Amino acid sequence: MKAYSLGLYEKAMPPELSWREKLETAKEAGYDYVEISIDETEEKISRLDMTGEERFEMVSAMYETGLPIRTMCVSALTKYSLGNDDPQFSARGMEILEKSIRFADDLGVRVVMIPGYDVYYRPSTLETKRRYLRNLKRAAEMAEKAGVILGLETMENEFMNTVEKAMKYVTLCGSNYLKVYPDIGNLTNAAVQYQSDVLEDLELGRGNITSMHLKETLPGRYREVPYGTGHVDFEAAIKKAWEMGIRRYVTEFWYKGSENWKEDLKFAHNMMSEILDSQSKGA
């Protein structure tokens, strides 16, 4: 039995695939689970209103394919941010998050990842930060009741682009069900920006990190950088994370219409599993 779990971000696969096809494809590429996306499109948000029968079909597909959905990325909270000064947007964000926790509970999802934005499309202010904290505390209470972990993702913004900044909110909320879900690509860019040590930043989350997004980046570029062409030191980051007891990882990249997308899945899996295997063997 492997000492770690390596997941695949749903958006690395073509959107037109059925859930059964996505799970089968991820399994064929060697992955252990899939991370489902609830982004800001109404199509993805509508997943949270699936009927009991539809949810049961998804769970059945997991059992029949032998590959589960175990983490959830609720990037809809970028648009419907928890600190938004438009009450309609922040209220919708809370509704989405409450439904996401319920959906996760039904599917067996362990971690619901929420982006570290108090507000995204509007200016960040003292009031948006206060509203974010108030709503985050409410969200943590919902998670406590359901037994589902919330993970704050470190983003590309000044508000929460380091583990240190995310830990501020973990401390202020004081909940066993609110942790940090760092993106090593975003952390690497922040370390370059601040001339700081990315591994020291990770250390500040010791005991409070659920899992890690393995994403490639370049300075100032946060998405769609192919693995091996960026500046993220995955070997050093995984070695540090492993030493801290982190055993769950997700390769985060996007399907962009390539004919070789299945090969891309296998390349990402093999690259990261090779590093993880070396850690599990004590290298």
PDB file of C-alpha atoms in Angstrom:
ATOM      1  CA  MET A   1       0.000   0.000   0.000  1.00  0.00           C
ATOM      2  CA  LYS A   2       1.350   3.435  -0.976  1.00  0.00           C
ATOM      3  CA  ALA A   3       2.242   5.863   1.797  1.00  0.00           C
ATOM      4  CA  TYR A   4       0.613   8.807  -0.024  1.00  0.00           C
ATOM      5  CA  SER A   5      -2.334   9.722  -2.245  1.00  0.00           C
ATOM      6  CA  LEU A   6      -1.908  11.664  -5.491  1.00  0.00           C
ATOM      7  CA  GLY A   7      -5.019  13.315  -6.905  1.00  0.00           C
ATOM      8  CA  LEU A   8      -5.874  14.869 -10.272  1.00  0.00           C
ATOM      9  CA  TYR A   9      -7.598  18.226 -10.703  1.00  0.00           C
ATOM     10  CA  GLU A  10     -10.807  17.697 -12.665  1.00  0.00           C
ATOM     11  CA  LYS A  11     -10.072  20.537 -15.102  1.00  0.00           C
ATOM     12  CA  ALA A  12      -7.015  18.702 -16.427  1.00  0.00           C
ATOM     13  CA  MET A  13      -9.516  16.599 -18.402  1.00  0.00           C
ATOM     14  CA  PRO A  14     -11.952  17.596 -21.194  1.00  0.00           C
ATOM     15  CA  PRO A  15     -15.154  19.044 -19.689  1.00  0.00           C
ATOM     16  CA  GLU A  16     -17.430  17.005 -21.944  1.00  0.00           C
ATOM     17  CA  LEU A  17     -16.399  13.708 -20.331  1.00  0.00           C
ATOM     18  CA  SER A  18     -18.946  12.073 -18.039  1.00  0.00           C
ATOM     19  CA  TRP A  19     -18.003  11.552 -14.416  1.00  0.00           C
ATOM     20  CA  ARG A  20     -17.490   7.858 -15.020  1.00  0.00           C
ATOM     21  CA  GLU A  21     -15.149   8.670 -17.929  1.00  0.00           C
ATOM     22  CA  LYS A  22     -13.207  11.187 -15.828  1.00  0.00           C
ATOM     23  CA  LEU A  23     -12.738   8.691 -13.020  1.00  0.00           C
ATOM     24  CA  GLU A  24     -11.715   5.907 -15.415  1.00  0.00           C
ATOM     25  CA  THR A  25      -9.263   8.225 -17.197  1.00  0.00           C
ATOM     26  CA  ALA A  26      -7.672   9.403 -13.943  1.00  0.00           C
ATOM     27  CA  LYS A  27      -7.304   5.807 -12.805  1.00  0.00           C
ATOM     28  CA  GLU A  28      -5.699   4.791 -16.105  1.00  0.00           C
ATOM     29  CA  ALA A  29      -3.150   7.585 -15.657  1.00  0.00           C
ATOM     30  CA  GLY A  30      -2.269   6.209 -12.219  1.00  0.00           C
ATOM     31  CA  TYR A  31      -4.023   8.670  -9.930  1.00  0.00           C
ATOM     32  CA  ASP A  32      -5.583   7.784  -6.575  1.00  0.00           C
ATOM     33  CA  TYR A  33      -8.462  10.265  -6.589  1.00  0.00           C
ATOM     34  CA  VAL A  34      -9.982  13.279  -8.375  1.00  0.00           C
ATOM     35  CA  GLU A  35     -10.491  16.823  -7.116  1.00  0.00           C
ATOM     36  CA  ILE A  36     -13.886  18.146  -8.228  1.00  0.00           C
ATOM     37  CA  SER A  37     -14.260  21.788  -9.299  1.00  0.00           C
ATOM     38  CA  ILE A  38     -17.106  24.103  -8.318  1.00  0.00           C
ATOM     39  CA  ASP A  39     -16.098  27.220 -10.252  1.00  0.00           C
ATOM     40  CA  GLU A  40     -17.998  30.468 -10.781  1.00  0.00           C
ATOM     41  CA  THR A  41     -19.936  29.240 -13.827  1.00  0.00           C
ATOM     42  CA  GLU A  42     -23.587  28.487 -13.163  1.00  0.00           C
ATOM     43  CA  GLU A  43     -23.078  25.067 -14.751  1.00  0.00           C
ATOM     44  CA  LYS A  44     -20.597  24.036 -12.049  1.00  0.00           C
ATOM     45  CA  ILE A  45     -22.503  25.766  -9.225  1.00  0.00           C
ATOM     46  CA  SER A  46     -25.643  23.861 -10.237  1.00  0.00           C
ATOM     47  CA  ARG A  47     -23.879  20.637  -9.230  1.00  0.00           C
ATOM     48  CA  LEU A  48     -24.610  21.636  -5.642  1.00  0.00           C
ATOM     49  CA  ASP A  49     -28.339  21.225  -6.360  1.00  0.00           C
ATOM     50  CA  MET A  50     -28.059  17.653  -7.625  1.00  0.00           C
ATOM     51  CA  THR A  51     -30.863  15.386  -6.509  1.00  0.00           C
ATOM     52  CA  GLY A  52     -30.233  12.521  -4.126  1.00  0.00           C
ATOM     53  CA  GLU A  53     -30.446  10.121  -7.059  1.00  0.00           C
ATOM     54  CA  GLU A  54     -27.813  12.072  -9.012  1.00  0.00           C
ATOM     55  CA  ARG A  55     -25.503  12.116  -6.026  1.00  0.00           C
ATOM     56  CA  PHE A  56     -25.973   8.395  -5.582  1.00  0.00           C
ATOM     57  CA  GLU A  57     -25.026   7.887  -9.251  1.00  0.00           C
ATOM     58  CA  MET A  58     -21.760   9.755  -8.653  1.00  0.00           C
ATOM     59  CA  VAL A  59     -20.975   7.670  -5.582  1.00  0.00           C
ATOM     60  CA  SER A  60     -21.826   4.516  -7.534  1.00  0.00           C
ATOM     61  CA  ALA A  61     -19.453   5.580 -10.320  1.00  0.00           C
ATOM     62  CA  MET A  62     -16.684   5.973  -7.734  1.00  0.00           C
ATOM     63  CA  TYR A  63     -17.214   2.478  -6.371  1.00  0.00           C
ATOM     64  CA  GLU A  64     -17.585   0.882  -9.783  1.00  0.00           C
ATOM     65  CA  THR A  65     -14.468   2.522 -11.233  1.00  0.00           C
ATOM     66  CA  GLY A  66     -12.485   2.102  -8.028  1.00  0.00           C
ATOM     67  CA  LEU A  67     -11.484   5.766  -7.958  1.00  0.00           C
ATOM     68  CA  PRO A  68     -13.027   8.292  -5.533  1.00  0.00           C
ATOM     69  CA  ILE A  69     -13.580  12.056  -5.517  1.00  0.00           C
ATOM     70  CA  ARG A  70     -11.932  13.150  -2.300  1.00  0.00           C
ATOM     71  CA  THR A  71     -11.265  16.897  -2.486  1.00  0.00           C
ATOM     72  CA  MET A  72     -13.302  19.812  -3.799  1.00  0.00           C
ATOM     73  CA  CYS A  73     -12.114  23.181  -5.153  1.00  0.00           C
ATOM     74  CA  VAL A  74     -14.804  25.839  -4.616  1.00  0.00           C
ATOM     75  CA  SER A  75     -13.343  28.582  -6.814  1.00  0.00           C
ATOM     76  CA  ALA A  76     -16.874  30.011  -7.183  1.00  0.00           C
ATOM     77  CA  LEU A  77     -15.887  31.942  -4.045  1.00  0.00           C
ATOM     78  CA  THR A  78     -13.642  34.083  -6.228  1.00  0.00           C
ATOM     79  CA  LYS A  79     -16.653  35.813  -7.767  1.00  0.00           C
ATOM     80  CA  TYR A  80     -18.939  35.286  -4.784  1.00  0.00           C
ATOM     81  CA  SER A  81     -16.268  36.167  -2.248  1.00  0.00           C
ATOM     82  CA  LEU A  82     -16.981  35.877   1.459  1.00  0.00           C
ATOM     83  CA  GLY A  83     -15.816  39.427   2.178  1.00  0.00           C
ATOM     84  CA  ASN A  84     -17.586  41.077  -0.755  1.00  0.00           C
ATOM     85  CA  ASP A  85     -19.068  44.465   0.135  1.00  0.00           C
ATOM     86  CA  ASP A  86     -22.054  43.733  -2.094  1.00  0.00           C
ATOM     87  CA  PRO A  87     -24.337  41.805   0.302  1.00  0.00           C
ATOM     88  CA  GLN A  88     -25.888  39.846  -2.564  1.00  0.00           C
ATOM     89  CA  PHE A  89     -22.489  38.471  -3.574  1.00  0.00           C
ATOM     90  CA  SER A  90     -21.255  37.619  -0.069  1.00  0.00           C
ATOM     91  CA  ALA A  91     -24.617  36.028   0.786  1.00  0.00           C
ATOM     92  CA  ARG A  92     -24.463  33.933  -2.397  1.00  0.00           C
ATOM     93  CA  GLY A  93     -20.938  32.932  -1.435  1.00  0.00           C
ATOM     94  CA  MET A  94     -22.105  31.683   1.940  1.00  0.00           C
ATOM     95  CA  GLU A  95     -24.966  29.801   0.306  1.00  0.00           C
ATOM     96  CA  ILE A  96     -22.539  28.160  -2.147  1.00  0.00           C
ATOM     97  CA  LEU A  97     -20.171  27.226   0.667  1.00  0.00           C
ATOM     98  CA  GLU A  98     -22.943  25.765   2.824  1.00  0.00           C
ATOM     99  CA  LYS A  99     -24.182  23.679  -0.118  1.00  0.00           C
ATOM    100  CA  SER A 100     -20.598  22.635  -0.919  1.00  0.00           C
ATOM    101  CA  ILE A 101     -20.108  21.290   2.599  1.00  0.00           C
ATOM    102  CA  ARG A 102     -23.368  19.348   2.348  1.00  0.00           C
ATOM    103  CA  PHE A 103     -22.411  18.053  -1.115  1.00  0.00           C
ATOM    104  CA  ALA A 104     -18.981  17.005   0.165  1.00  0.00           C
ATOM    105  CA  ASP A 105     -20.588  15.174   3.061  1.00  0.00           C
ATOM    106  CA  ASP A 106     -22.847  13.232   0.680  1.00  0.00           C
ATOM    107  CA  LEU A 107     -20.013  12.310  -1.724  1.00  0.00           C
ATOM    108  CA  GLY A 108     -17.410  11.436   0.899  1.00  0.00           C
ATOM    109  CA  VAL A 109     -15.190  14.397   0.022  1.00  0.00           C
ATOM    110  CA  ARG A 110     -12.686  15.003   2.852  1.00  0.00           C
ATOM    111  CA  VAL A 111     -11.485  18.535   2.142  1.00  0.00           C
ATOM    112  CA  VAL A 112     -13.337  21.535   0.713  1.00  0.00           C
ATOM    113  CA  MET A 113     -10.769  24.006  -0.558  1.00  0.00           C
ATOM    114  CA  ILE A 114     -11.739  27.670  -0.602  1.00  0.00           C
ATOM    115  CA  PRO A 115      -9.688  30.423  -2.254  1.00  0.00           C
ATOM    116  CA  GLY A 116      -7.918  32.902  -0.007  1.00  0.00           C
ATOM    117  CA  TYR A 117      -9.703  36.024  -1.257  1.00  0.00           C
ATOM    118  CA  ASP A 118     -11.589  38.429   0.965  1.00  0.00           C
ATOM    119  CA  VAL A 119     -12.690  40.006  -2.320  1.00  0.00           C
ATOM    120  CA  TYR A 120     -11.375  39.617  -5.851  1.00  0.00           C
ATOM    121  CA  TYR A 121     -13.090  41.852  -8.404  1.00  0.00           C
ATOM    122  CA  ARG A 122     -13.328  44.809  -5.996  1.00  0.00           C
ATOM    123  CA  PRO A 123     -10.774  46.638  -3.814  1.00  0.00           C
ATOM    124  CA  SER A 124      -9.797  44.967  -0.553  1.00  0.00           C
ATOM    125  CA  THR A 125     -10.571  47.135   2.483  1.00  0.00           C
ATOM    126  CA  LEU A 126     -10.616  46.794   6.253  1.00  0.00           C
ATOM    127  CA  GLU A 127     -14.348  46.082   6.063  1.00  0.00           C
ATOM    128  CA  THR A 128     -13.991  43.341   3.411  1.00  0.00           C
ATOM    129  CA  LYS A 129     -11.375  41.683   5.631  1.00  0.00           C
ATOM    130  CA  ARG A 130     -13.643  41.895   8.666  1.00  0.00           C
ATOM    131  CA  ARG A 131     -16.593  40.488   6.717  1.00  0.00           C
ATOM    132  CA  TYR A 132     -14.400  37.682   5.396  1.00  0.00           C
ATOM    133  CA  LEU A 133     -13.389  36.693   8.920  1.00  0.00           C
ATOM    134  CA  ARG A 134     -16.983  36.803  10.192  1.00  0.00           C
ATOM    135  CA  ASN A 135     -18.184  34.594   7.344  1.00  0.00           C
ATOM    136  CA  LEU A 136     -15.195  32.277   7.641  1.00  0.00           C
ATOM    137  CA  LYS A 137     -16.043  31.666  11.295  1.00  0.00           C
ATOM    138  CA  ARG A 138     -19.618  30.816  10.283  1.00  0.00           C
ATOM    139  CA  ALA A 139     -18.315  28.491   7.572  1.00  0.00           C
ATOM    140  CA  ALA A 140     -16.044  26.730  10.077  1.00  0.00           C
ATOM    141  CA  GLU A 141     -19.051  26.045  12.286  1.00  0.00           C
ATOM    142  CA  MET A 142     -20.864  24.463   9.327  1.00  0.00           C
ATOM    143  CA  ALA A 143     -17.804  22.318   8.616  1.00  0.00           C
ATOM    144  CA  GLU A 144     -17.563  21.249  12.262  1.00  0.00           C
ATOM    145  CA  LYS A 145     -21.134  19.996  12.177  1.00  0.00           C
ATOM    146  CA  ALA A 146     -20.577  18.025   8.953  1.00  0.00           C
ATOM    147  CA  GLY A 147     -17.119  16.741   9.878  1.00  0.00           C
ATOM    148  CA  VAL A 148     -15.674  18.140   6.641  1.00  0.00           C
ATOM    149  CA  ILE A 149     -12.331  19.984   6.629  1.00  0.00           C
ATOM    150  CA  LEU A 150     -12.093  23.446   5.048  1.00  0.00           C
ATOM    151  CA  GLY A 151      -8.727  24.258   3.483  1.00  0.00           C
ATOM    152  CA  LEU A 152      -7.651  27.833   2.706  1.00  0.00           C
ATOM    153  CA  GLU A 153      -5.808  27.942  -0.614  1.00  0.00           C
ATOM    154  CA  THR A 154      -2.874  30.309  -0.886  1.00  0.00           C
ATOM    155  CA  MET A 155      -3.534  32.506  -3.914  1.00  0.00           C
ATOM    156  CA  GLU A 156      -1.694  35.081  -6.054  1.00  0.00           C
ATOM    157  CA  ASN A 157      -2.983  38.128  -4.179  1.00  0.00           C
ATOM    158  CA  GLU A 158      -1.519  40.170  -1.342  1.00  0.00           C
ATOM    159  CA  PHE A 159      -4.351  39.099   0.960  1.00  0.00           C
ATOM    160  CA  MET A 160      -3.361  35.424   1.206  1.00  0.00           C
ATOM    161  CA  ASN A 161      -0.384  34.436  -0.943  1.00  0.00           C
ATOM    162  CA  THR A 162       1.607  32.743   1.837  1.00  0.00           C
ATOM    163  CA  VAL A 163       1.015  30.075   4.451  1.00  0.00           C
ATOM    164  CA  GLU A 164       1.862  32.668   7.089  1.00  0.00           C
ATOM    165  CA  LYS A 165      -1.070  34.850   5.970  1.00  0.00           C
ATOM    166  CA  ALA A 166      -3.439  31.887   5.803  1.00  0.00           C
ATOM    167  CA  MET A 167      -2.401  30.825   9.307  1.00  0.00           C
ATOM    168  CA  LYS A 168      -3.532  34.204  10.612  1.00  0.00           C
ATOM    169  CA  TYR A 169      -7.116  33.263   9.751  1.00  0.00           C
ATOM    170  CA  VAL A 170      -6.730  29.704  11.005  1.00  0.00           C
ATOM    171  CA  THR A 171      -5.618  31.170  14.349  1.00  0.00           C
ATOM    172  CA  LEU A 172      -8.369  33.802  14.464  1.00  0.00           C
ATOM    173  CA  CYS A 173     -11.070  31.196  13.742  1.00  0.00           C
ATOM    174  CA  GLY A 174      -9.631  28.617  16.133  1.00  0.00           C
ATOM    175  CA  SER A 175     -11.466  25.681  14.547  1.00  0.00           C
ATOM    176  CA  ASN A 176     -10.216  22.106  14.200  1.00  0.00           C
ATOM    177  CA  TYR A 177     -12.024  22.049  10.850  1.00  0.00           C
ATOM    178  CA  LEU A 178     -10.288  25.055   9.254  1.00  0.00           C
ATOM    179  CA  LYS A 179      -6.802  24.385   7.895  1.00  0.00           C
ATOM    180  CA  VAL A 180      -4.501  25.449   5.026  1.00  0.00           C
ATOM    181  CA  TYR A 181      -4.376  23.877   1.554  1.00  0.00           C
ATOM    182  CA  PRO A 182      -1.319  25.556  -0.012  1.00  0.00           C
ATOM    183  CA  ASP A 183      -0.523  25.904  -3.691  1.00  0.00           C
ATOM    184  CA  ILE A 184       3.243  25.444  -3.999  1.00  0.00           C
ATOM    185  CA  GLY A 185       3.320  27.359  -7.297  1.00  0.00           C
ATOM    186  CA  ASN A 186       1.693  30.423  -5.759  1.00  0.00           C
ATOM    187  CA  LEU A 187       3.933  30.147  -2.680  1.00  0.00           C
ATOM    188  CA  THR A 188       7.015  30.010  -4.893  1.00  0.00           C
ATOM    189  CA  ASN A 189       5.975  33.203  -6.692  1.00  0.00           C
ATOM    190  CA  ALA A 190       5.338  34.926  -3.355  1.00  0.00           C
ATOM    191  CA  ALA A 191       8.775  33.854  -2.107  1.00  0.00           C
ATOM    192  CA  VAL A 192      10.381  35.433  -5.184  1.00  0.00           C
ATOM    193  CA  GLN A 193       8.301  38.592  -4.727  1.00  0.00           C
ATOM    194  CA  TYR A 194       9.192  38.970  -1.046  1.00  0.00           C
ATOM    195  CA  GLN A 195      12.727  37.526  -1.302  1.00  0.00           C
ATOM    196  CA  SER A 196      11.784  34.942   1.312  1.00  0.00           C
ATOM    197  CA  ASP A 197      12.213  31.192   1.806  1.00  0.00           C
ATOM    198  CA  VAL A 198       9.262  29.145   0.562  1.00  0.00           C
ATOM    199  CA  LEU A 199      10.199  26.197   2.789  1.00  0.00           C
ATOM    200  CA  GLU A 200      10.249  28.416   5.890  1.00  0.00           C
ATOM    201  CA  ASP A 201       6.790  29.630   4.911  1.00  0.00           C
ATOM    202  CA  LEU A 202       5.550  26.038   4.673  1.00  0.00           C
ATOM    203  CA  GLU A 203       6.960  25.335   8.128  1.00  0.00           C
ATOM    204  CA  LEU A 204       4.668  27.995   9.595  1.00  0.00           C
ATOM    205  CA  GLY A 205       1.724  25.753   8.733  1.00  0.00           C
ATOM    206  CA  ARG A 206       3.056  22.660  10.504  1.00  0.00           C
ATOM    207  CA  GLY A 207       0.164  20.629  11.894  1.00  0.00           C
ATOM    208  CA  ASN A 208      -2.386  22.676   9.954  1.00  0.00           C
ATOM    209  CA  ILE A 209      -1.859  21.679   6.317  1.00  0.00           C
ATOM    210  CA  THR A 210      -4.368  19.242   4.796  1.00  0.00           C
ATOM    211  CA  SER A 211      -2.728  18.591   1.437  1.00  0.00           C
ATOM    212  CA  MET A 212      -0.821  20.425  -1.292  1.00  0.00           C
ATOM    213  CA  HIS A 213      -1.522  21.630  -4.818  1.00  0.00           C
ATOM    214  CA  LEU A 214       1.415  20.795  -7.063  1.00  0.00           C
ATOM    215  CA  LYS A 215       1.243  23.549  -9.683  1.00  0.00           C
ATOM    216  CA  GLU A 216       3.986  24.934 -11.911  1.00  0.00           C
ATOM    217  CA  THR A 217       4.466  28.712 -12.106  1.00  0.00           C
ATOM    218  CA  LEU A 218       6.841  31.428 -13.272  1.00  0.00           C
ATOM    219  CA  PRO A 219       7.382  34.833 -11.640  1.00  0.00           C
ATOM    220  CA  GLY A 220       4.196  36.803 -12.280  1.00  0.00           C
ATOM    221  CA  ARG A 221       2.570  33.881 -14.112  1.00  0.00           C
ATOM    222  CA  TYR A 222       0.258  31.666 -12.098  1.00  0.00           C
ATOM    223  CA  ARG A 223      -1.528  29.398 -14.578  1.00  0.00           C
ATOM    224  CA  GLU A 224      -0.909  27.146 -17.549  1.00  0.00           C
ATOM    225  CA  VAL A 225       2.837  26.782 -17.126  1.00  0.00           C
ATOM    226  CA  PRO A 226       3.761  23.241 -18.269  1.00  0.00           C
ATOM    227  CA  TYR A 227       5.528  21.072 -15.698  1.00  0.00           C
ATOM    228  CA  GLY A 228       9.265  21.337 -15.989  1.00  0.00           C
ATOM    229  CA  THR A 229       9.225  24.750 -17.697  1.00  0.00           C
ATOM    230  CA  GLY A 230       8.682  26.862 -14.566  1.00  0.00           C
ATOM    231  CA  HIS A 231      10.659  27.662 -11.438  1.00  0.00           C
ATOM    232  CA  VAL A 232       8.956  25.532  -8.770  1.00  0.00           C
ATOM    233  CA  ASP A 233      11.350  23.192  -6.940  1.00  0.00           C
ATOM    234  CA  PHE A 234       8.896  20.318  -6.507  1.00  0.00           C
ATOM    235  CA  GLU A 235      11.513  17.992  -5.080  1.00  0.00           C
ATOM    236  CA  ALA A 236      12.446  20.369  -2.247  1.00  0.00           C
ATOM    237  CA  ALA A 237       8.800  21.294  -1.582  1.00  0.00           C
ATOM    238  CA  ILE A 238       7.611  17.681  -1.437  1.00  0.00           C
ATOM    239  CA  LYS A 239      10.565  16.691   0.732  1.00  0.00           C
ATOM    240  CA  LYS A 240       9.658  19.460   3.197  1.00  0.00           C
ATOM    241  CA  ALA A 241       5.944  18.639   3.054  1.00  0.00           C
ATOM    242  CA  TRP A 242       6.657  14.953   3.616  1.00  0.00           C
ATOM    243  CA  GLU A 243       8.789  15.742   6.652  1.00  0.00           C
ATOM    244  CA  MET A 244       5.825  17.758   7.983  1.00  0.00           C
ATOM    245  CA  GLY A 245       3.512  14.756   7.640  1.00  0.00           C
ATOM    246  CA  ILE A 246       1.656  15.817   4.476  1.00  0.00           C
ATOM    247  CA  ARG A 247       0.585  12.739   2.517  1.00  0.00           C
ATOM    248  CA  ARG A 248      -2.049  14.052   0.099  1.00  0.00           C
ATOM    249  CA  TYR A 249      -1.173  15.950  -3.086  1.00  0.00           C
ATOM    250  CA  VAL A 250      -2.994  17.118  -6.232  1.00  0.00           C
ATOM    251  CA  THR A 251      -1.470  17.906  -9.624  1.00  0.00           C
ATOM    252  CA  GLU A 252      -3.170  21.141 -10.697  1.00  0.00           C
ATOM    253  CA  PHE A 253      -3.119  21.944 -14.405  1.00  0.00           C
ATOM    254  CA  TRP A 254      -5.659  22.611 -17.147  1.00  0.00           C
ATOM    255  CA  TYR A 255      -6.880  20.891 -20.288  1.00  0.00           C
ATOM    256  CA  LYS A 256      -6.435  23.358 -23.164  1.00  0.00           C
ATOM    257  CA  GLY A 257      -7.531  21.245 -26.138  1.00  0.00           C
ATOM    258  CA  SER A 258      -4.310  19.305 -26.692  1.00  0.00           C
ATOM    259  CA  GLU A 259      -4.643  16.043 -28.604  1.00  0.00           C
ATOM    260  CA  ASN A 260      -2.071  14.566 -26.220  1.00  0.00           C
ATOM    261  CA  TRP A 261      -3.938  15.437 -23.040  1.00  0.00           C
ATOM    262  CA  LYS A 262      -3.915  11.839 -21.783  1.00  0.00           C
ATOM    263  CA  GLU A 263      -0.135  11.797 -22.112  1.00  0.00           C
ATOM    264  CA  ASP A 264      -0.050  15.064 -20.156  1.00  0.00           C
ATOM    265  CA  LEU A 265      -1.927  13.368 -17.304  1.00  0.00           C
ATOM    266  CA  LYS A 266       0.549  10.498 -17.232  1.00  0.00           C
ATOM    267  CA  PHE A 267       3.547  12.840 -17.460  1.00  0.00           C
ATOM    268  CA  ALA A 268       2.338  14.869 -14.460  1.00  0.00           C
ATOM    269  CA  HIS A 269       1.521  11.738 -12.494  1.00  0.00           C
ATOM    270  CA  ASN A 270       4.861  10.074 -13.220  1.00  0.00           C
ATOM    271  CA  MET A 271       6.866  13.219 -12.471  1.00  0.00           C
ATOM    272  CA  MET A 272       5.274  13.742  -9.061  1.00  0.00           C
ATOM    273  CA  SER A 273       4.950  10.085  -8.068  1.00  0.00           C
ATOM    274  CA  GLU A 274       8.664   9.580  -8.704  1.00  0.00           C
ATOM    275  CA  ILE A 275       9.460  12.315  -6.165  1.00  0.00           C
ATOM    276  CA  LEU A 276       6.852  11.026  -3.726  1.00  0.00           C
ATOM    277  CA  ASP A 277       8.061   7.434  -4.059  1.00  0.00           C
ATOM    278  CA  SER A 278      11.600   8.543  -3.192  1.00  0.00           C
ATOM    279  CA  GLN A 279      10.300  10.178  -0.014  1.00  0.00           C
ATOM    280  CA  SER A 280       8.224   7.167   1.007  1.00  0.00           C
ATOM    281  CA  LYS A 281      11.325   4.971   0.659  1.00  0.00           C
ATOM    282  CA  GLY A 282      13.252   7.283   2.939  1.00  0.00           C
ATOM    283  CA  ALA A 283      15.478   8.772   0.261  1.00  0.00           C
TER     284      ALA A 283
END
